[in-house]
Each structure stands twice: as C-alpha cells, then as structure tokens.
Tab-separated table of C-alpha atoms in Angstrom:
chain	number	residue	atom	x	y	z
R	1	MET	CA	-24.512	11.092	-21.677
R	2	ILE	CA	-22.895	8.872	-24.349
R	3	HIS	CA	-19.064	11.290	-25.271
R	4	PRO	CA	-19.348	10.537	-29.300
R	5	THR	CA	-15.577	9.869	-28.390
R	6	ALA	CA	-16.385	6.794	-25.850
R	7	VAL	CA	-15.939	3.646	-27.749
R	8	VAL	CA	-19.453	1.086	-25.699
R	9	ASP	CA	-20.025	-2.546	-27.105
R	10	PRO	CA	-23.482	-3.041	-27.902
R	11	SER	CA	-24.154	-5.762	-25.531
R	12	ALA	CA	-23.072	-3.623	-22.419
R	13	ARG	CA	-26.615	-1.957	-20.446
R	14	LEU	CA	-26.174	1.206	-19.263
R	15	ASP	CA	-28.813	2.643	-17.852
R	16	SER	CA	-30.281	5.879	-19.349
R	17	SER	CA	-28.775	7.938	-16.399
R	18	VAL	CA	-24.696	6.828	-16.581
R	19	GLU	CA	-22.357	9.599	-17.583
R	20	VAL	CA	-19.632	7.715	-19.754
R	21	GLY	CA	-16.076	10.762	-20.632
R	22	PRO	CA	-14.554	10.724	-23.606
R	23	TYR	CA	-12.367	8.019	-25.049
R	24	ALA	CA	-13.427	5.620	-22.532
R	25	VAL	CA	-14.144	1.953	-23.856
R	26	ILE	CA	-16.969	0.215	-22.050
R	27	GLY	CA	-16.433	-4.043	-23.669
R	28	ALA	CA	-19.576	-6.463	-23.272
R	29	ASP	CA	-21.109	-7.554	-21.183
R	30	VAL	CA	-20.706	-4.614	-18.959
R	31	GLU	CA	-23.933	-3.055	-16.544
R	32	ILE	CA	-24.146	-0.158	-14.972
R	33	GLY	CA	-26.402	1.260	-13.274
R	34	ALA	CA	-27.732	4.207	-12.557
R	35	GLY	CA	-26.321	6.988	-11.633
R	36	THR	CA	-23.260	6.073	-12.116
R	37	VAL	CA	-20.183	8.080	-13.190
R	38	ILE	CA	-17.398	6.578	-16.074
R	39	GLY	CA	-14.932	8.820	-17.198
R	40	PRO	CA	-12.208	9.923	-19.921
R	41	HIS	CA	-10.100	7.261	-21.066
R	42	VAL	CA	-11.962	4.124	-18.230
R	43	VAL	CA	-11.557	0.970	-19.354
R	44	LEU	CA	-13.560	-1.643	-18.479
R	45	ARG	CA	-13.796	-5.071	-19.555
R	46	GLY	CA	-17.175	-8.361	-18.591
R	47	PRO	CA	-18.848	-9.672	-17.815
R	48	THR	CA	-18.573	-6.576	-15.373
R	49	ARG	CA	-21.691	-5.553	-13.074
R	50	ILE	CA	-21.042	-1.875	-11.185
R	51	GLY	CA	-24.174	-1.106	-9.403
R	52	ARG	CA	-25.626	2.682	-9.182
R	53	ASP	CA	-24.402	5.888	-7.492
R	54	ASN	CA	-20.698	5.164	-8.094
R	55	ARG	CA	-18.247	7.789	-9.665
R	56	ILE	CA	-15.423	5.959	-12.097
R	57	TYR	CA	-12.638	8.800	-12.766
R	58	GLN	CA	-10.398	8.805	-15.550
R	59	PHE	CA	-7.932	6.136	-16.013
R	60	CYS	CA	-9.288	3.257	-14.275
R	61	SER	CA	-8.731	-0.544	-15.651
R	62	LEU	CA	-11.983	-2.834	-14.577
R	63	GLY	CA	-12.919	-6.038	-15.021
R	64	GLU	CA	-9.141	-6.990	-16.917
R	65	ASP	CA	-8.209	-10.089	-17.062
R	66	PRO	CA	-6.598	-11.170	-13.642
R	67	GLN	CA	-3.086	-11.468	-13.299
R	68	ASP	CA	-2.703	-15.122	-12.286
R	69	LYS	CA	-0.912	-17.457	-14.497
R	70	LYS	CA	-3.092	-20.052	-14.092
R	71	TYR	CA	-6.336	-18.095	-15.711
R	72	ALA	CA	-6.582	-20.038	-18.817
R	73	GLY	CA	-9.426	-17.179	-20.219
R	74	GLU	CA	-12.187	-19.156	-18.394
R	75	PRO	CA	-15.142	-17.558	-17.623
R	76	SER	CA	-15.181	-14.784	-14.514
R	77	ARG	CA	-16.620	-11.356	-13.080
R	78	LEU	CA	-16.070	-8.263	-11.758
R	79	GLU	CA	-19.075	-7.049	-9.078
R	80	ILE	CA	-18.655	-3.521	-7.877
R	81	GLY	CA	-22.192	-1.876	-5.549
R	82	ASP	CA	-23.288	1.112	-4.701
R	83	GLY	CA	-22.442	4.753	-3.952
R	84	ASN	CA	-18.496	4.044	-4.850
R	85	VAL	CA	-15.675	6.650	-5.405
R	86	ILE	CA	-13.260	5.091	-7.561
R	87	ARG	CA	-10.395	7.517	-8.233
R	88	GLU	CA	-7.578	8.060	-10.927
R	89	TYR	CA	-5.629	4.930	-11.984
R	90	CYS	CA	-7.187	2.063	-9.876
R	91	THR	CA	-7.683	-1.952	-11.125
R	92	PHE	CA	-10.045	-4.719	-10.197
R	93	ASN	CA	-9.186	-7.981	-12.139
R	94	ARG	CA	-11.767	-10.527	-12.602
R	95	GLY	CA	-12.088	-13.354	-11.068
R	96	THR	CA	-10.260	-17.433	-11.354
R	97	ALA	CA	-12.126	-20.316	-11.074
R	98	GLY	CA	-9.991	-21.599	-8.761
R	99	GLY	CA	-10.887	-18.765	-6.332
R	100	GLY	CA	-14.806	-18.439	-7.274
R	101	GLY	CA	-14.091	-16.831	-10.288
R	102	VAL	CA	-15.901	-13.212	-9.324
R	103	THR	CA	-13.891	-10.098	-7.881
R	104	ARG	CA	-16.165	-8.439	-5.500
R	105	ILE	CA	-16.904	-4.996	-3.965
R	106	GLY	CA	-19.209	-3.889	-1.850
R	107	SER	CA	-21.159	-0.213	-1.888
R	108	ARG	CA	-20.177	3.429	-0.432
R	109	ASN	CA	-16.342	2.857	-0.482
R	110	TRP	CA	-13.241	4.809	-1.334
R	111	VAL	CA	-11.073	4.035	-2.720
R	112	MET	CA	-7.776	7.009	-3.925
R	113	ALA	CA	-5.591	6.592	-7.127
R	114	TYR	CA	-3.840	3.694	-7.937
R	115	VAL	CA	-5.466	0.914	-5.854
R	116	HIS	CA	-5.182	-2.687	-6.670
R	117	VAL	CA	-7.488	-4.662	-6.506
R	118	ALA	CA	-6.341	-8.750	-7.888
R	119	HIS	CA	-8.811	-11.031	-9.045
R	120	ASP	CA	-10.971	-13.252	-6.122
R	121	CYS	CA	-10.650	-9.781	-3.704
R	122	VAL	CA	-13.646	-9.733	-1.117
R	123	VAL	CA	-14.002	-6.138	-0.091
R	124	GLY	CA	-16.682	-5.023	2.665
R	125	ASP	CA	-18.680	-2.054	2.676
R	126	ASP	CA	-17.500	1.459	3.829
R	127	VAL	CA	-14.212	0.536	3.297
R	128	THR	CA	-11.536	3.296	2.555
R	129	MET	CA	-8.204	2.552	0.590
R	130	ALA	CA	-5.650	5.136	0.396
R	131	ASN	CA	-3.380	6.113	-1.870
R	132	GLY	CA	-1.328	2.642	-3.779
R	133	THR	CA	-3.051	0.421	-1.266
R	134	THR	CA	-2.077	-2.924	-2.990
R	135	LEU	CA	-4.248	-5.873	-2.472
R	136	ALA	CA	-3.283	-9.743	-3.885
R	137	GLY	CA	-5.188	-12.719	-5.122
R	138	HIS	CA	-8.172	-13.440	-2.456
R	139	VAL	CA	-7.273	-11.285	-0.288
R	140	THR	CA	-11.191	-10.660	2.155
R	141	VAL	CA	-11.779	-7.161	3.747
R	142	GLY	CA	-14.162	-6.292	6.475
R	143	ASP	CA	-16.430	-3.623	6.410
R	144	PHE	CA	-15.597	-0.045	7.925
R	145	VAL	CA	-11.540	-1.097	7.064
R	146	THR	CA	-9.019	1.971	6.478
R	147	PHE	CA	-5.978	1.318	4.478
R	148	GLY	CA	-3.118	3.678	4.971
R	149	ALA	CA	-1.629	4.886	1.102
R	150	PHE	CA	0.845	2.247	0.305
R	151	THR	CA	-0.399	-0.813	2.416
R	152	VAL	CA	0.550	-4.207	0.204
R	153	VAL	CA	-1.103	-7.339	1.615
R	154	HIS	CA	-0.305	-10.464	0.878
R	155	GLN	CA	-2.780	-13.829	-0.226
R	156	PHE	CA	-5.316	-14.612	1.347
R	157	CYS	CA	-5.243	-12.501	4.129
R	158	GLU	CA	-8.142	-11.317	5.284
R	159	ILE	CA	-8.455	-8.295	7.231
R	160	GLY	CA	-11.236	-7.762	9.907
R	161	MET	CA	-13.889	-5.843	10.296
R	162	HIS	CA	-13.729	-1.702	11.798
R	163	ALA	CA	-9.933	-2.109	11.211
R	164	PHE	CA	-7.049	0.346	10.370
R	165	SER	CA	-3.207	0.474	8.815
R	166	ALA	CA	-0.932	3.086	9.137
R	167	MET	CA	0.652	4.316	5.909
R	168	GLY	CA	2.972	1.757	4.094
R	169	THR	CA	2.372	-1.081	5.671
R	170	VAL	CA	2.486	-4.762	4.912
R	171	VAL	CA	-0.033	-7.595	6.044
R	172	PHE	CA	1.553	-11.533	5.304
R	173	LYS	CA	-1.307	-12.826	8.306
R	174	ASP	CA	-4.681	-12.520	9.181
R	175	VAL	CA	-5.367	-8.911	10.970
R	176	VAL	CA	-8.130	-9.194	13.854
R	177	PRO	CA	-11.283	-6.877	13.702
R	178	PHE	CA	-10.646	-3.895	15.662
R	179	VAL	CA	-6.933	-3.082	15.694
R	180	THR	CA	-4.764	-1.080	14.169
R	181	VAL	CA	-1.556	-1.654	12.193
R	182	ALA	CA	2.205	-0.910	11.221
R	183	GLY	CA	5.143	-1.749	9.731
R	184	ASN	CA	6.979	-4.151	7.670
R	185	THR	CA	5.945	-6.373	8.734
R	186	ALA	CA	3.205	-5.327	10.076
R	187	GLU	CA	2.932	-5.317	14.193
R	188	VAL	CA	-0.667	-4.769	16.770
R	189	HIS	CA	0.110	-1.320	17.500
R	190	GLY	CA	-3.642	-0.681	20.320
R	191	LEU	CA	-6.992	-0.952	19.129
R	192	ASN	CA	-8.720	1.091	16.626
R	193	ALA	CA	-10.191	3.091	19.518
R	194	GLU	CA	-10.135	6.586	17.208
R	195	GLY	CA	-12.393	4.716	14.099
R	196	LEU	CA	-14.934	3.111	16.608
R	197	ARG	CA	-15.127	6.149	18.733
R	198	ARG	CA	-15.918	7.821	14.672
R	199	ARG	CA	-18.095	4.884	13.948
R	200	GLY	CA	-19.824	5.324	17.830
R	201	PHE	CA	-19.437	2.367	19.413
R	202	ASP	CA	-20.633	2.942	22.791
R	203	ALA	CA	-18.151	2.475	26.002
R	204	ASP	CA	-19.216	-0.101	26.923
R	205	SER	CA	-18.495	-1.620	23.511
R	206	VAL	CA	-15.085	-0.462	23.502
R	207	ARG	CA	-14.419	-1.503	27.281
R	208	GLU	CA	-15.166	-4.812	26.356
R	209	LEU	CA	-13.057	-5.315	23.354
R	210	LYS	CA	-10.076	-3.420	25.281
R	211	ARG	CA	-10.568	-6.588	27.909
R	212	ALA	CA	-10.290	-9.326	24.512
R	213	TYR	CA	-7.811	-7.406	22.822
R	214	ARG	CA	-5.714	-7.290	26.137
R	215	VAL	CA	-6.093	-11.639	26.586
R	216	ILE	CA	-5.595	-11.384	23.183
R	217	PHE	CA	-2.365	-9.676	22.588
R	218	LYS	CA	-0.834	-9.061	26.220
R	219	GLN	CA	-1.126	-12.008	27.852
R	220	GLY	CA	1.062	-14.423	25.386
R	221	LEU	CA	-1.967	-17.174	24.781
R	222	THR	CA	-1.641	-19.102	21.963
R	223	VAL	CA	-4.769	-17.756	19.651
R	224	GLU	CA	-7.133	-21.346	20.291
R	225	ARG	CA	-6.484	-20.387	24.246
R	226	ALA	CA	-7.503	-16.487	23.321
R	227	ARG	CA	-10.642	-18.009	22.281
R	228	GLU	CA	-11.494	-20.249	24.662
R	229	GLU	CA	-10.510	-17.337	27.610
R	230	LEU	CA	-12.881	-14.733	25.633
R	231	ALA	CA	-15.823	-17.169	25.589
R	232	GLU	CA	-18.207	-16.114	28.101
R	233	ARG	CA	-17.652	-12.434	26.648
R	234	ALA	CA	-18.120	-13.254	23.334
R	235	ALA	CA	-21.314	-15.225	24.302
R	236	ALA	CA	-22.818	-11.612	25.726
R	237	ASP	CA	-21.263	-9.489	23.498
R	238	PRO	CA	-21.520	-9.221	19.749
R	239	TRP	CA	-18.348	-7.700	19.097
R	240	VAL	CA	-16.203	-10.017	20.962
R	241	GLY	CA	-18.116	-12.381	19.852
R	242	ALA	CA	-16.979	-11.122	16.180
R	243	LEU	CA	-13.946	-11.358	17.435
R	244	SER	CA	-13.730	-14.658	18.561
R	245	ASP	CA	-15.326	-15.921	14.707
R	246	PHE	CA	-12.781	-14.423	12.862
R	247	LEU	CA	-10.089	-16.259	15.588
R	248	GLY	CA	-11.619	-19.438	15.160
R	249	ARG	CA	-11.633	-18.964	11.103
R	250	SER	CA	-8.586	-17.853	10.464
R	251	ARG	CA	-6.295	-20.001	8.704
R	252	ARG	CA	-2.918	-17.898	8.248
R	253	GLY	CA	-2.186	-17.023	11.614
R	254	ILE	CA	-3.283	-13.097	13.360
R	255	VAL	CA	-0.608	-10.420	13.749
R	256	ARG	CA	0.769	-9.823	16.640
C-alpha cells in the first residue's frame, strides 16, 4: 500500500491498511491509523499522530516546525483525529512550549484547499474550513463551526461552537457560539439559524438562543451584565448555559 517512490522513515508507525501515494515523505515519529490515505507529494513531519480513516490530499505539509520566532527546537507535536478530509496544499504546524506543545485537530472535519492551522491551535469536531481559511497561533475552535472561504482569525481568539463566518471575514476578537459573523473587521449578523436547523436543534432551543442573542447584542449591555441577565435561563437551558460560560471565559472581548 506504499508507493515505491514514497520515502518513509523506519521509525514511522503506519497501520498495514494505510495507503501512501507517490513521492510522499513521512518522517520520524509519525504515527498513522488504519484506513488513512496519504496522497502524492504529501510531507508529514513528526512527532505527529494521525488517526483512522483520514483522507489527506496531495501537496499537504503537516507537522512542520511552528512559524514562531520563539521556537527553539523544543519537542512539540501535532495530533489529528479520525475521519477528516484534508484537501490540497493545507499546512498544519506543530505546537510550541509556550502554548502547551501541541496543535490538535479533532475528527470528521472537512478542510478545503490552502487552509493554514498555526501552532498551538485546538480545532474541535465536525468543523468546516473553506478554501484559504487561516488560523493564527493559539486559536481555539469549537465543534460544528463553519468558516467561509478566506476567513482569517487573529492569534489567541476563540470561536464558539456552531458559529458561522462569511467569506472574507477577519476576526480579531472571540466569536460567541451560535452566531453568524461577517466583514473586515468582523461584526455579528444574527443567529446561525440555518446551521442550527440543519443540526437538529428544536424550536424551543432556537427560541431560547434568540432571546439570549437579544440580551447580548441588542440591549447595549456589557458582557458581565449580559451574563447576569442570562443567569436564570442559563441554569435552565444547556445551550444558553454554554453561551454564558463562553462569555465568562472570553479574554479578548467578543465580536459584536
């Protein structure tokens, strides 16, 4: 299952079912799980762990040194989960000591061409990243986020679960869960109602999130005051509770 032109380091650990295409280069300390397909000319550098049933298309570079001037060769790693599709020319860098030493990508993500995930990012599950999406260092992305093409996210930002960014969005602050953002610089443009509908949110949950949205974005409240207003609803509804928790841990301020 390994093409004769591929170069695989003897210390790499590949399941017997892994396929490796022509001219791929797999370095030391790379581990690849069952059913994963590595396309032509892909370069994998370790320490990197790639799970099961991933499809990595041609010309990707995954696990290379972080693009951080403070990086001094200290041990760091890249971890990728299961069932991801990673299209052409994507680049994922390993972590740094200052960010915990690991860049982590979850499972079942759909990653289109030319996506860059920088050092120390943490990306959840079921995330869609359209062509040219760029995450700077230390970005955290929740589950079921959708990034439109050429979205750019500043370092240390957090993107809440089920959020959606339109094409060409530039994000400098945290994006709360369940909302749609667009523009340079990003502004909130309502609840991600269509995304929630597609993911099976019932009418009552969407109604509660719309009420919470109005509290946060339509009443001119500070983040702290908005959390106080949401306290009773947050205790009764888990989705509003997740929204309130996000507000409580935001350190960069939120996109409004």
